[in-house]
PDB file of C-alpha atoms in Angstrom:
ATOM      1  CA  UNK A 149      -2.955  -1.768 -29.757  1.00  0.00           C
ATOM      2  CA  UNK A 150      -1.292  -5.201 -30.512  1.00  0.00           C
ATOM      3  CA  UNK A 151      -1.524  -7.706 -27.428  1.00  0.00           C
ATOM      4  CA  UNK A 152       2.257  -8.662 -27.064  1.00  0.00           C
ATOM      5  CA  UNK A 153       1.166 -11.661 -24.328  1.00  0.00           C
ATOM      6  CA  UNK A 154      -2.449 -12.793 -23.780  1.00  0.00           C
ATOM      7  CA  UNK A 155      -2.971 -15.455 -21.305  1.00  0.00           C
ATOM      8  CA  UNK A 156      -6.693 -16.385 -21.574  1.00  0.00           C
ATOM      9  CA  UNK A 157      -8.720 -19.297 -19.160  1.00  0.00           C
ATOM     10  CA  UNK A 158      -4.601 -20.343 -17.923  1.00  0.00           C
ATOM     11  CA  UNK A 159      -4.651 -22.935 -15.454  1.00  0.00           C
ATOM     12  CA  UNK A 160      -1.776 -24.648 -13.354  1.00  0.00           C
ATOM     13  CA  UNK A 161      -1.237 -26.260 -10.645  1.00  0.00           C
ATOM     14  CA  UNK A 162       1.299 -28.977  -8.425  1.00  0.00           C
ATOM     15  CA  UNK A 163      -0.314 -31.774  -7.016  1.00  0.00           C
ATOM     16  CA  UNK A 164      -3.625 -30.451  -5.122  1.00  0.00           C
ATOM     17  CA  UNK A 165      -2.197 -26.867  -4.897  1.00  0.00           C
ATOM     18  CA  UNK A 166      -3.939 -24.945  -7.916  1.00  0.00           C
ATOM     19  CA  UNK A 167      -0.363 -22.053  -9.000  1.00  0.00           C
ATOM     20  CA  UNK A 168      -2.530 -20.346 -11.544  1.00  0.00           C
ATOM     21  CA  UNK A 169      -6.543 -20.394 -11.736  1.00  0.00           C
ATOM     22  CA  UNK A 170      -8.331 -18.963 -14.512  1.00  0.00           C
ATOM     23  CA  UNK A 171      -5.627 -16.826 -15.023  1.00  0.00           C
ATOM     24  CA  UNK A 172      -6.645 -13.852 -18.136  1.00  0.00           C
ATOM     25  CA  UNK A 173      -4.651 -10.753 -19.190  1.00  0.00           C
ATOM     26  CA  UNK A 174      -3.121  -8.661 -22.073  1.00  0.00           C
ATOM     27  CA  UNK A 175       0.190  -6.969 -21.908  1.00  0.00           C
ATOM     28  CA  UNK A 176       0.188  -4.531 -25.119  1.00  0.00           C
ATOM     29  CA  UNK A 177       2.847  -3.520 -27.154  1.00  0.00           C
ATOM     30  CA  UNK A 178       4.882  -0.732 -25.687  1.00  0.00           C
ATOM     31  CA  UNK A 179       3.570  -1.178 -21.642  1.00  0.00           C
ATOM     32  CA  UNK A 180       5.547  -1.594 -19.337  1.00  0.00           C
ATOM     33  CA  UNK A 181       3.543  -3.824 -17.042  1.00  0.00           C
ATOM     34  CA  UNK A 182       3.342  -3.833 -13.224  1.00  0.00           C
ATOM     35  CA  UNK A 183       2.330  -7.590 -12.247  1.00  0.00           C
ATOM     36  CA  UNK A 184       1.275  -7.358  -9.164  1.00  0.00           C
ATOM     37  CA  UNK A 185       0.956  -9.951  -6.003  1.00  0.00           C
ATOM     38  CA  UNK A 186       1.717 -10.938  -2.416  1.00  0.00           C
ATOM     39  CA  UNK A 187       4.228 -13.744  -2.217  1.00  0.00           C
ATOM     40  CA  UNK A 188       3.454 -16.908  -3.326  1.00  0.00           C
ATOM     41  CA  UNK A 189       0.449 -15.372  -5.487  1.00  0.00           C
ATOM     42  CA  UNK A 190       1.264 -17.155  -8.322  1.00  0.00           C
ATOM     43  CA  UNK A 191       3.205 -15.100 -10.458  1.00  0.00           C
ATOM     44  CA  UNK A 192       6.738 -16.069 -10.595  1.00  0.00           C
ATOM     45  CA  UNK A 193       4.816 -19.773 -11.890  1.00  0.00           C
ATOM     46  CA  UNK A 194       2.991 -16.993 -14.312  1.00  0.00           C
ATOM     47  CA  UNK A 195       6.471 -16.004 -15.524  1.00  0.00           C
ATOM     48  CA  UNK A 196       7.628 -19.653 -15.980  1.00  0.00           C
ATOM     49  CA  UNK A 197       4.418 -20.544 -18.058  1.00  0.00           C
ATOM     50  CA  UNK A 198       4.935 -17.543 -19.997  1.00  0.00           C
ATOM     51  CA  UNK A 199       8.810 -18.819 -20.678  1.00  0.00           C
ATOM     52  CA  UNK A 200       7.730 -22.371 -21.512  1.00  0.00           C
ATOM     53  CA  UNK A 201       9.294 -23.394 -18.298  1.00  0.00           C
ATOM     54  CA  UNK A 202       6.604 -25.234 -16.982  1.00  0.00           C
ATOM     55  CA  UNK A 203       3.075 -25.859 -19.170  1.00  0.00           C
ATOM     56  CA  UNK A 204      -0.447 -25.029 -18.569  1.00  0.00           C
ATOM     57  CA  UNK A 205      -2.857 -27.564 -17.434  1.00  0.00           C
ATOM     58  CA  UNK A 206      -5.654 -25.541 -19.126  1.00  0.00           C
ATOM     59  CA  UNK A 207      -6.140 -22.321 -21.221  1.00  0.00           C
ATOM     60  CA  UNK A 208      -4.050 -20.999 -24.024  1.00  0.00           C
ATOM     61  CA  UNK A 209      -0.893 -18.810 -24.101  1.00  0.00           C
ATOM     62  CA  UNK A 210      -0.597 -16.413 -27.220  1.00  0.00           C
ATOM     63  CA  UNK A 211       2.845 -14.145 -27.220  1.00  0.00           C
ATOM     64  CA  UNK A 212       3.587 -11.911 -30.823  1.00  0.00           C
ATOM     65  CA  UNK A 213      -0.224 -13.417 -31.665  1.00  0.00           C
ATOM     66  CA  UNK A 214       1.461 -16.820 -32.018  1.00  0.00           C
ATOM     67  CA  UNK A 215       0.431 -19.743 -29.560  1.00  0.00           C
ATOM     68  CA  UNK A 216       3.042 -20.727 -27.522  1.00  0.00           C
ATOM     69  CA  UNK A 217       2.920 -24.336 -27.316  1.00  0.00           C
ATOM     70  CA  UNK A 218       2.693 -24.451 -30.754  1.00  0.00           C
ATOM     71  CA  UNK A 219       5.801 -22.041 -31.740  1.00  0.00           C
ATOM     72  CA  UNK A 220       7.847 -21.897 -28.195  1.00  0.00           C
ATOM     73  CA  UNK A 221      11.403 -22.302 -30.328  1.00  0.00           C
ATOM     74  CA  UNK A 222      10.704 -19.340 -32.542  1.00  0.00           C
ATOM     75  CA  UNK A 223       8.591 -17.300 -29.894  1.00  0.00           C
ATOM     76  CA  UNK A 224      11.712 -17.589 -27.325  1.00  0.00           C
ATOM     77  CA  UNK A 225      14.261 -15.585 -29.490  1.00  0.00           C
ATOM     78  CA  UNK A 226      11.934 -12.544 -29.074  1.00  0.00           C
ATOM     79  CA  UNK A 227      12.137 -12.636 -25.464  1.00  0.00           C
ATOM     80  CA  UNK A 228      14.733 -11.778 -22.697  1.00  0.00           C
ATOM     81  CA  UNK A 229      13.735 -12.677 -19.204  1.00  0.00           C
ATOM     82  CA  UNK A 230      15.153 -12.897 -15.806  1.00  0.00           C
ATOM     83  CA  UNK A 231      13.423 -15.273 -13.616  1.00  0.00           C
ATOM     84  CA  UNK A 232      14.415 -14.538  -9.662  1.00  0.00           C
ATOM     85  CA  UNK A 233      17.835 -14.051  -9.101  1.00  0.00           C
ATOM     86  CA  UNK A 234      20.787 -13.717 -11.799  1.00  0.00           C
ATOM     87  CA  UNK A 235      23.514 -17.054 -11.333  1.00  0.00           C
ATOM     88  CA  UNK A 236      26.841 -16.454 -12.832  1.00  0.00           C
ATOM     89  CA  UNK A 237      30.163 -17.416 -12.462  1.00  0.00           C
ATOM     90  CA  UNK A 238      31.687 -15.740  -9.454  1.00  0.00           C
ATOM     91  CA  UNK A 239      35.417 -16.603 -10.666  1.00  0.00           C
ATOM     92  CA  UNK A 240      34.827 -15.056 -14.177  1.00  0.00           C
ATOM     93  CA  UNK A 241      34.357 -11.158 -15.030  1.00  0.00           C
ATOM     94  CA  UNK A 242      31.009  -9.367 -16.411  1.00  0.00           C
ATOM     95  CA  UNK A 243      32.610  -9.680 -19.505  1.00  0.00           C
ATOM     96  CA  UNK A 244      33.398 -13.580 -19.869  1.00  0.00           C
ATOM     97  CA  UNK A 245      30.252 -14.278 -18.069  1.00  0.00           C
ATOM     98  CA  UNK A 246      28.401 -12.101 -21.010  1.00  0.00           C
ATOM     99  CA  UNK A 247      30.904 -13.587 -23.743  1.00  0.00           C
ATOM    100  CA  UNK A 248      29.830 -17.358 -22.734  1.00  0.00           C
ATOM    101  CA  UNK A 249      26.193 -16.498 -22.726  1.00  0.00           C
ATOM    102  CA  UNK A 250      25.905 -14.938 -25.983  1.00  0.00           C
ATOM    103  CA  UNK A 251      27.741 -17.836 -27.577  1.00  0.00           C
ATOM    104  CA  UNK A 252      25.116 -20.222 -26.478  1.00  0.00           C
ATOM    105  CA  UNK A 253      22.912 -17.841 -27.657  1.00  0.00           C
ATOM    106  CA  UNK A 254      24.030 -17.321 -31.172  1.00  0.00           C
ATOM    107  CA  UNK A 255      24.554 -13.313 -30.443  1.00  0.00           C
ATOM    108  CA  UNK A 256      25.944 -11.744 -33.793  1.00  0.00           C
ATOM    109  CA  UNK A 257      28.635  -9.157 -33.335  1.00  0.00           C
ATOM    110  CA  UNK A 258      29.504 -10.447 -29.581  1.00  0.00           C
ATOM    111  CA  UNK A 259      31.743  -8.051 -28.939  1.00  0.00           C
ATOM    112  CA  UNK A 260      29.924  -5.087 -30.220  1.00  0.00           C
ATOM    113  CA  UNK A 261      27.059  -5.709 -28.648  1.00  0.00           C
ATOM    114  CA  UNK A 262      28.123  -6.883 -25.299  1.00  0.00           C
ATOM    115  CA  UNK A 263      30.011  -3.469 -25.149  1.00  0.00           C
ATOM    116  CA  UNK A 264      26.588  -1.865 -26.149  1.00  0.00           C
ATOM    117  CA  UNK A 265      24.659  -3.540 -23.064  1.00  0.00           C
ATOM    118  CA  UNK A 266      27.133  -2.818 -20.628  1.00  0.00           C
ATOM    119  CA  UNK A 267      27.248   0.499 -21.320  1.00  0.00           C
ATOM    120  CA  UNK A 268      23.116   0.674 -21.533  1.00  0.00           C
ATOM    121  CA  UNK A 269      22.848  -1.202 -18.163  1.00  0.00           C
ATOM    122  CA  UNK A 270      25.377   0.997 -16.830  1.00  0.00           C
ATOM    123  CA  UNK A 271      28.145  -1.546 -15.713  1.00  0.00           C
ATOM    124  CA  UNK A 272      30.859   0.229 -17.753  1.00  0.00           C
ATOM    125  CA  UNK A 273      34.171   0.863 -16.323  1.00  0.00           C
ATOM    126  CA  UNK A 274      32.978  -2.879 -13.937  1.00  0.00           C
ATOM    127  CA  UNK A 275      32.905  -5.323 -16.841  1.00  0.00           C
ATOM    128  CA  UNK A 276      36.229  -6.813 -16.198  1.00  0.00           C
ATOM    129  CA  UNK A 277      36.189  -7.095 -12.210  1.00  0.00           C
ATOM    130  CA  UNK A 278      34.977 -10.455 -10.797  1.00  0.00           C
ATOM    131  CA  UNK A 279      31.278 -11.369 -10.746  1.00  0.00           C
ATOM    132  CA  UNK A 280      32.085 -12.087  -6.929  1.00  0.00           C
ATOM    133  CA  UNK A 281      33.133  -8.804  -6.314  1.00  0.00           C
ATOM    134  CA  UNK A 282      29.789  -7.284  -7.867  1.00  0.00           C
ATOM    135  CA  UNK A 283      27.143  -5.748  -5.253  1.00  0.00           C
ATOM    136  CA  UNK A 284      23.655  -7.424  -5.778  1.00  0.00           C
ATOM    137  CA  UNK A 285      22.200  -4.355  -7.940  1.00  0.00           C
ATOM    138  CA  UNK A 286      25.383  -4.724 -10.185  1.00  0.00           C
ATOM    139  CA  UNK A 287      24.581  -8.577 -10.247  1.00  0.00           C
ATOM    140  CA  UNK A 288      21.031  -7.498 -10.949  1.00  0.00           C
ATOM    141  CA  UNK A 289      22.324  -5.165 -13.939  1.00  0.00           C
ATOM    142  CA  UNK A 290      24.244  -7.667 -15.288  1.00  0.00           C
ATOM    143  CA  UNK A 291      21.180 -10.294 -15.542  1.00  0.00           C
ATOM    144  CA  UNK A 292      19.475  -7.062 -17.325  1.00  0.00           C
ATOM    145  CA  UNK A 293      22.042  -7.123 -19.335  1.00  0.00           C
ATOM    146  CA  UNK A 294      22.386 -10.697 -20.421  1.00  0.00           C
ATOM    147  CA  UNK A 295      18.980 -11.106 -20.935  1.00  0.00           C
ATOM    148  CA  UNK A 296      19.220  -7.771 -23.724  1.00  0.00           C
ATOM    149  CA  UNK A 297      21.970  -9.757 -25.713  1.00  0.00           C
ATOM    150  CA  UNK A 298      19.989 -11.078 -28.494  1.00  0.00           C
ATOM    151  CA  UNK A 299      17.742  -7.788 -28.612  1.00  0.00           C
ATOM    152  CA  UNK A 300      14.502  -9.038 -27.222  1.00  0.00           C
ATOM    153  CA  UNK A 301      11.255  -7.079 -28.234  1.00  0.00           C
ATOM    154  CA  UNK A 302       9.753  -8.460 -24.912  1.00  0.00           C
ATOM    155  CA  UNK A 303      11.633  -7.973 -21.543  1.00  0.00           C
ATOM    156  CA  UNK A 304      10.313 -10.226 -18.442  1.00  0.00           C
ATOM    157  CA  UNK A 305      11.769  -9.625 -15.471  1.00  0.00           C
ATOM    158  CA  UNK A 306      10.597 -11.298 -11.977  1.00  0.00           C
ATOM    159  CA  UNK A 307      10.986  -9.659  -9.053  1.00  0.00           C
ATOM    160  CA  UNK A 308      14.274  -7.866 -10.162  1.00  0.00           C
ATOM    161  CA  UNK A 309      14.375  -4.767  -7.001  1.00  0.00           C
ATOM    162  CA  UNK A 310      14.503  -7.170  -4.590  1.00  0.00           C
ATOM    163  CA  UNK A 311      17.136  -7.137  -2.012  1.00  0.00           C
ATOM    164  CA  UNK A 312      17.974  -3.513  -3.386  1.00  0.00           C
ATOM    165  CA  UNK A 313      19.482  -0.511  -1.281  1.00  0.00           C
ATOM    166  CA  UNK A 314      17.360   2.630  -2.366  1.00  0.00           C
ATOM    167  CA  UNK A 315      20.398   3.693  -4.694  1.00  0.00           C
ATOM    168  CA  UNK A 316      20.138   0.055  -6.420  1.00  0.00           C
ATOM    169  CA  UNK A 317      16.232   0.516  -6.860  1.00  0.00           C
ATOM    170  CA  UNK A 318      16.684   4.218  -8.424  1.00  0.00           C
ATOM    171  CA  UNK A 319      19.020   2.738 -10.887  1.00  0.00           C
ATOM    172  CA  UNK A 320      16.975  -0.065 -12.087  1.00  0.00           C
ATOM    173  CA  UNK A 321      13.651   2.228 -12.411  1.00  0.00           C
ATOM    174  CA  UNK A 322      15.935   4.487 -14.400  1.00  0.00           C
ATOM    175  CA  UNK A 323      16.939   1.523 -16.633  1.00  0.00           C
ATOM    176  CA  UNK A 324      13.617   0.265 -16.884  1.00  0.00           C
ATOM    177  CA  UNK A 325      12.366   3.414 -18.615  1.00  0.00           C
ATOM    178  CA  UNK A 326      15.388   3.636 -20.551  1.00  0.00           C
ATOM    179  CA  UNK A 327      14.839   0.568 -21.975  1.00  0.00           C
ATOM    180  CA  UNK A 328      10.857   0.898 -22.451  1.00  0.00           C
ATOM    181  CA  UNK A 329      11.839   4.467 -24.155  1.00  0.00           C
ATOM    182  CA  UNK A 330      13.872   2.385 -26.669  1.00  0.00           C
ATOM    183  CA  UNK A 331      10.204   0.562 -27.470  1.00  0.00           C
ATOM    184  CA  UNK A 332      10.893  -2.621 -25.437  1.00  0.00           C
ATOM    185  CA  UNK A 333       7.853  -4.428 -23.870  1.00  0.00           C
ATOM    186  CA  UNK A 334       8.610  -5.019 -20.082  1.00  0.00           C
ATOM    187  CA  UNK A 335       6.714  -7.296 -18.159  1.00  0.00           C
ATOM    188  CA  UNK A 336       7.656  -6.893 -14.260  1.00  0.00           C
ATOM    189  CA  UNK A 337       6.599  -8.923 -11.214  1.00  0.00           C
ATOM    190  CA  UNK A 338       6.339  -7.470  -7.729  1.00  0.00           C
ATOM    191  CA  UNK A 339       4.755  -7.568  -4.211  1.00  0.00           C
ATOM    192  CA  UNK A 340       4.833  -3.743  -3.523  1.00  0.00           C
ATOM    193  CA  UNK A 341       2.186  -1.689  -4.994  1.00  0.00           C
ATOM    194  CA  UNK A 342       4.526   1.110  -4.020  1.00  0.00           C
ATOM    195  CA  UNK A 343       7.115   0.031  -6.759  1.00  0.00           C
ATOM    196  CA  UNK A 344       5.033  -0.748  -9.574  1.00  0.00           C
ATOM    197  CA  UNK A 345       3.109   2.859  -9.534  1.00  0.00           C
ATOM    198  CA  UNK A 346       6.377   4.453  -9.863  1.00  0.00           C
ATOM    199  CA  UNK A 347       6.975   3.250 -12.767  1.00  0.00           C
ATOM    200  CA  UNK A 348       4.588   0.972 -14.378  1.00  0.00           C
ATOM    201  CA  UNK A 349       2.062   2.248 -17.058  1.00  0.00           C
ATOM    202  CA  UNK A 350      -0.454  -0.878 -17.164  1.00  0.00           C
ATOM    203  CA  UNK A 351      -0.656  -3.626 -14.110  1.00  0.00           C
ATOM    204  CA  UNK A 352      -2.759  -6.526 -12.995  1.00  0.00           C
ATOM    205  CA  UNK A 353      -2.653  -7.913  -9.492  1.00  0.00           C
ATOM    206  CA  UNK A 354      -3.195 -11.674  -8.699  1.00  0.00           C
ATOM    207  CA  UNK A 355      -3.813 -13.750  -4.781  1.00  0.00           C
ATOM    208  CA  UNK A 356      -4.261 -17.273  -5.025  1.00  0.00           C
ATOM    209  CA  UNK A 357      -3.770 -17.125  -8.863  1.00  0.00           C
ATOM    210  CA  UNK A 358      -6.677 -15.422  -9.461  1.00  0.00           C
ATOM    211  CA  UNK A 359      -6.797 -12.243 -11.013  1.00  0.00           C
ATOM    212  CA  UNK A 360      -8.559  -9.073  -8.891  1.00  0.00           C
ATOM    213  CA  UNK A 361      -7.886  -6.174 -11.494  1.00  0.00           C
ATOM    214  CA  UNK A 362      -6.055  -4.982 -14.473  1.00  0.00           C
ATOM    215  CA  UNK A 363      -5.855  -1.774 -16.263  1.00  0.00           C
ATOM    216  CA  UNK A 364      -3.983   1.330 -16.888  1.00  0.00           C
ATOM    217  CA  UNK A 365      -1.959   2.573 -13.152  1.00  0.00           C
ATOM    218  CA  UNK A 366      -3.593   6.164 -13.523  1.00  0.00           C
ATOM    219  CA  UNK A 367      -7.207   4.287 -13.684  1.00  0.00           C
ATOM    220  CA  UNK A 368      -6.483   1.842 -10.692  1.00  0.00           C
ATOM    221  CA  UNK A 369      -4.885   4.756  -8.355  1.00  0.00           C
ATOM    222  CA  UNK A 370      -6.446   7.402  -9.133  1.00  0.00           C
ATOM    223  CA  UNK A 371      -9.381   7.523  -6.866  1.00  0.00           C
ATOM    224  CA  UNK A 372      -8.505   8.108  -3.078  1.00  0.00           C
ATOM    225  CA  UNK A 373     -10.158   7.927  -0.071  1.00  0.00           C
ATOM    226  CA  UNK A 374     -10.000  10.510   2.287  1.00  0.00           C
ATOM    227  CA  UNK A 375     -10.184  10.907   6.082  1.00  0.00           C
ATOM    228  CA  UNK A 376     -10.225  14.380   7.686  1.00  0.00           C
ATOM    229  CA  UNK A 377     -10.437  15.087  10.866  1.00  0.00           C
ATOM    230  CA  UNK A 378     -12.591  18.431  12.085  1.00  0.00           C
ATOM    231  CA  UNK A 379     -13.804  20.255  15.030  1.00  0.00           C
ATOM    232  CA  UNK A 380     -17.037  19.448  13.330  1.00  0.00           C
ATOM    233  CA  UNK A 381     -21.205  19.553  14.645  1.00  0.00           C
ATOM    234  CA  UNK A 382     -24.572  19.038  13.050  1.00  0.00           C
ATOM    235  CA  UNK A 383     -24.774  22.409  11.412  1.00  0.00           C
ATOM    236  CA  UNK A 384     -21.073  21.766   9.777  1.00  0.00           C
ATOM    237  CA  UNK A 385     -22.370  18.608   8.638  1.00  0.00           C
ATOM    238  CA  UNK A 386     -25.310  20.616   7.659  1.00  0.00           C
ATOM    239  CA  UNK A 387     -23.139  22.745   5.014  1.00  0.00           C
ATOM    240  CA  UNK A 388     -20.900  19.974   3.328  1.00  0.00           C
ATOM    241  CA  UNK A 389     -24.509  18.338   2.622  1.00  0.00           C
ATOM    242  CA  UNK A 390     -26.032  20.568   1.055  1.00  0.00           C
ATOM    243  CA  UNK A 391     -22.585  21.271  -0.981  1.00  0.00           C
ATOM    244  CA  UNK A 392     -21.163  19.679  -3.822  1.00  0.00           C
ATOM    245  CA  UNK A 393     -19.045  17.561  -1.475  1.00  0.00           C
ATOM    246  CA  UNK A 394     -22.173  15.591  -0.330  1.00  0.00           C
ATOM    247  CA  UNK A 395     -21.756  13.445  -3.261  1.00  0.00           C
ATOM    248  CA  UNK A 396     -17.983  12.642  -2.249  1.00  0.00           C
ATOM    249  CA  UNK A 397     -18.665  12.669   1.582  1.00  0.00           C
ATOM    250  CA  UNK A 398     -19.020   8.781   2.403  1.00  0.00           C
ATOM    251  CA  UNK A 399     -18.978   8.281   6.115  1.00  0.00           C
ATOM    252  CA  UNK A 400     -19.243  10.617   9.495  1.00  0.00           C
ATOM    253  CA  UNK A 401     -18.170   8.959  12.766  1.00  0.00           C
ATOM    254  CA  UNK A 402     -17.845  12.317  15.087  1.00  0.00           C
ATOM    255  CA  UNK A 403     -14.946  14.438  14.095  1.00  0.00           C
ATOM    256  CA  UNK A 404     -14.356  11.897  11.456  1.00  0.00           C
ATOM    257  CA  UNK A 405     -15.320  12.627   7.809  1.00  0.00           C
ATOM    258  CA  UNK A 406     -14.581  10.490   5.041  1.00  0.00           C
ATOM    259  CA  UNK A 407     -14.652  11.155   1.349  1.00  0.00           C
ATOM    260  CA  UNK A 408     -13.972   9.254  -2.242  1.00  0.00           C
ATOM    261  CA  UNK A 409     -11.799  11.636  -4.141  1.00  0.00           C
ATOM    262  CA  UNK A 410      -9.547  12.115  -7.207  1.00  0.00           C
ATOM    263  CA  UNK A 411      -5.991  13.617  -6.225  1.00  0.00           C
ATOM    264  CA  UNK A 412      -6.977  17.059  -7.927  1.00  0.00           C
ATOM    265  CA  UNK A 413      -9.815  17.223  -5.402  1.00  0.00           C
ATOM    266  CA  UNK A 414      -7.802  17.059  -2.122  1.00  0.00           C
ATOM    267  CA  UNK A 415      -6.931  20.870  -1.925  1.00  0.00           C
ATOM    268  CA  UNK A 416     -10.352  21.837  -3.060  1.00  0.00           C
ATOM    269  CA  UNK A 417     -11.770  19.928  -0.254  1.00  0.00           C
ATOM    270  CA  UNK A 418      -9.514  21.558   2.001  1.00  0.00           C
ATOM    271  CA  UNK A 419      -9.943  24.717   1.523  1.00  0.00           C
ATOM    272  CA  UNK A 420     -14.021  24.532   1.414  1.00  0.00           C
ATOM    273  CA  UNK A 421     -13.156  23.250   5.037  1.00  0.00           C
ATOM    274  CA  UNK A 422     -11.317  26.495   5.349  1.00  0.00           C
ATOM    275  CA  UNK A 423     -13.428  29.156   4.153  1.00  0.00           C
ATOM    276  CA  UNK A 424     -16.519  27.131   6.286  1.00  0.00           C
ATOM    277  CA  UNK A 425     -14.354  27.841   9.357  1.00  0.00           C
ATOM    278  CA  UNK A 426     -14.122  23.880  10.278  1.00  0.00           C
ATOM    279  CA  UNK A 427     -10.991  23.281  11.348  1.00  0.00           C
ATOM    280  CA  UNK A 428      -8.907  20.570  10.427  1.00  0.00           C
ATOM    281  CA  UNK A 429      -6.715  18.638  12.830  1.00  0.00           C
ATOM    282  CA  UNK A 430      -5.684  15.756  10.525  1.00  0.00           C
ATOM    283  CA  UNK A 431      -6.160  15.075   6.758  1.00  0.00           C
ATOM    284  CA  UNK A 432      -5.220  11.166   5.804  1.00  0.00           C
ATOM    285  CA  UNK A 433      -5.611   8.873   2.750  1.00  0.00           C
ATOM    286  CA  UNK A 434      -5.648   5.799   1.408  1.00  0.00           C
ATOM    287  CA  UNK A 435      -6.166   3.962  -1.791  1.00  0.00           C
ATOM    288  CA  UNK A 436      -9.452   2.180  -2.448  1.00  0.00           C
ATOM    289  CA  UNK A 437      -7.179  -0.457  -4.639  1.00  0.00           C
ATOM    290  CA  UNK A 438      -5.106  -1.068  -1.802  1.00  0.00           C
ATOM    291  CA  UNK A 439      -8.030  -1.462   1.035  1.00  0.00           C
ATOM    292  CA  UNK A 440      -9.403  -4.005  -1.609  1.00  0.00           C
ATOM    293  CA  UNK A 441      -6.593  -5.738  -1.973  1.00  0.00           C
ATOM    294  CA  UNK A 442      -5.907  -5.892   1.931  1.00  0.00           C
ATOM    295  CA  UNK A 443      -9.858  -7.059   2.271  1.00  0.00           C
ATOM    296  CA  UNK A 444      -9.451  -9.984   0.062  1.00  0.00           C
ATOM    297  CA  UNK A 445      -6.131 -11.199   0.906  1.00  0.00           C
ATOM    298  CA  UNK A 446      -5.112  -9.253   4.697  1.00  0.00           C
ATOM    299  CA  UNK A 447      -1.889  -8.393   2.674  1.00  0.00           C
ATOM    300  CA  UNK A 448      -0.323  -5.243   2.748  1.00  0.00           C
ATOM    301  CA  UNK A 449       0.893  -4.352  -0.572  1.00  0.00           C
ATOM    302  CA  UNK A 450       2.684  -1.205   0.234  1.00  0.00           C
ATOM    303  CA  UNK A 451       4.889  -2.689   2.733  1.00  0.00           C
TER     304      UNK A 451
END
């Protein structure tokens, strides 16, 4: 699969405080890619490297196969990207705002095809109200929307759910898929885990600017770990030992029985409980990604 963005050995940093350390990962063709991190983790700087905003101190940059610093001019016209929140002119309509940005972009077709990405970002029937009068998951649609004007193959978006009422975040997930359905690679920053397993098929999570994993979503969250709670004893004990579960069981603190599972393996579990006559009082899990995560950084990333 062809690596759309490679960042290999990437380095930056502001004065003494290091943005982006060491900083390697592929997003391939087709993905569309959770990138994961805590605030101030490093990758909205990420983003700007990737957008020649700012360059790297150290380590090369490769988007399309091409090095950027070498071919940033041609490189750019294959990319859309939103980087934090969308400024436009409050006084001006979705339309004009789109019409002036895809002049100084050198859109063919303006009309045509601003008609086709307000439609696509669904802000049809809203293009000619003020920009003012927008809610902030319209304004967020509209930066979508801008940044599809010249066709991009690659989509980078930075934080774009943000601020978003649960309505707003069901419409941009919807979008995003629409858009990665149409073959358009989306790179996507966040801070909640949450969010990017909804909808992300690849990820990698940074803290500090240092990368802790990458890989497909399925892989990362796929393993659990379980806590169930049972009127348990010695002899109880006793049984899930000598059954196929030992391997799985990891700790016992009293009633308190622990186990590394997949999801599939949860109502198995349960009902070997069941048939064993151990009752259970309390079945809870969490994610071994996410307990790593916390370890390393004591940051929440579901929350």
């Amino acid at each position: 699969m062809e690596a759309i963005v490679s960042l290999q050995s990437v380095r930056k940093a502001f004065g003494r405080i290091v943005a982006v350390d060491e900083l390697s990962f592929e997003v391939l063709r087709g993905d569309l890619f959770g990138f994961l991190g805590p605030n101030g983790s490093g990758k909205s700087t990420t983003l700007r490297l990737l957008t020649g905003l700012v360059r790297a101190d150290a380590g090369r940059i490769f988007l399309f196969g091409s090095e950027l610093s070498l071919h940033r001019q041609n490189l750019m016209r294959r990319i859309g990207c939103l980087i934090e929140r969308p400024d436009f002119y409050g006084y001006l309509s979705g339309r004009r705002n789109l019409e002036i940005l895809a002049r100084l972009s050198g859109v063919d077709n303006t009309h045509a095809r601003i008609r086709e990405v307000l439609e696509l970002v669904g802000l049809k029937g809203r293009e000619n109200d003020l920009v003012k009068t927008y809610s902030h998951g319209m304004k967020q649609r509209l930066g979508i929307a801008q940044a599809l004007l010249h066709r991009p193959e690659l989509l980078i978006l930075d934080e774009p759910t943000v601020g978003l009422d649960p309505q707003g975040l069901h419409d941009i997930r919807q979008l995003l898929r629409q858009l990665a359905q149409q073959g358009i690679t989306i790179l996507l920053s966040s801070h909640l885990l949450s969010e990017v397993e909804q909808i992300a098929t690849r990820m990698a999570i940074i803290h500090q600017g240092k990368l802790l994993a990458q890989g497909s979503v399925a892989e990362l969250l796929s393993a659990r770990e379980l806590v169930v709670k049972v009127e348990t004893d010695a002899q109880a004990l006793a049984t899930l030992q000598q059954s196929r579960w030992q391997q799985s069981l990891i700790a016992a603190n009293g009633m308190e029985l622990q186990f590394q599972l997949s999801r599939q393996q949860i109502p198995e579990l349960a009902a070997f409980l069941h048939q064993h006559q151990h009752p259970i009082y309390r079945i809870t899990y969490q994610r071994p990604l996410e307990e790593y995560f916390l370890r390393l950084t004591g940051t929440n990333l579901s929350a």
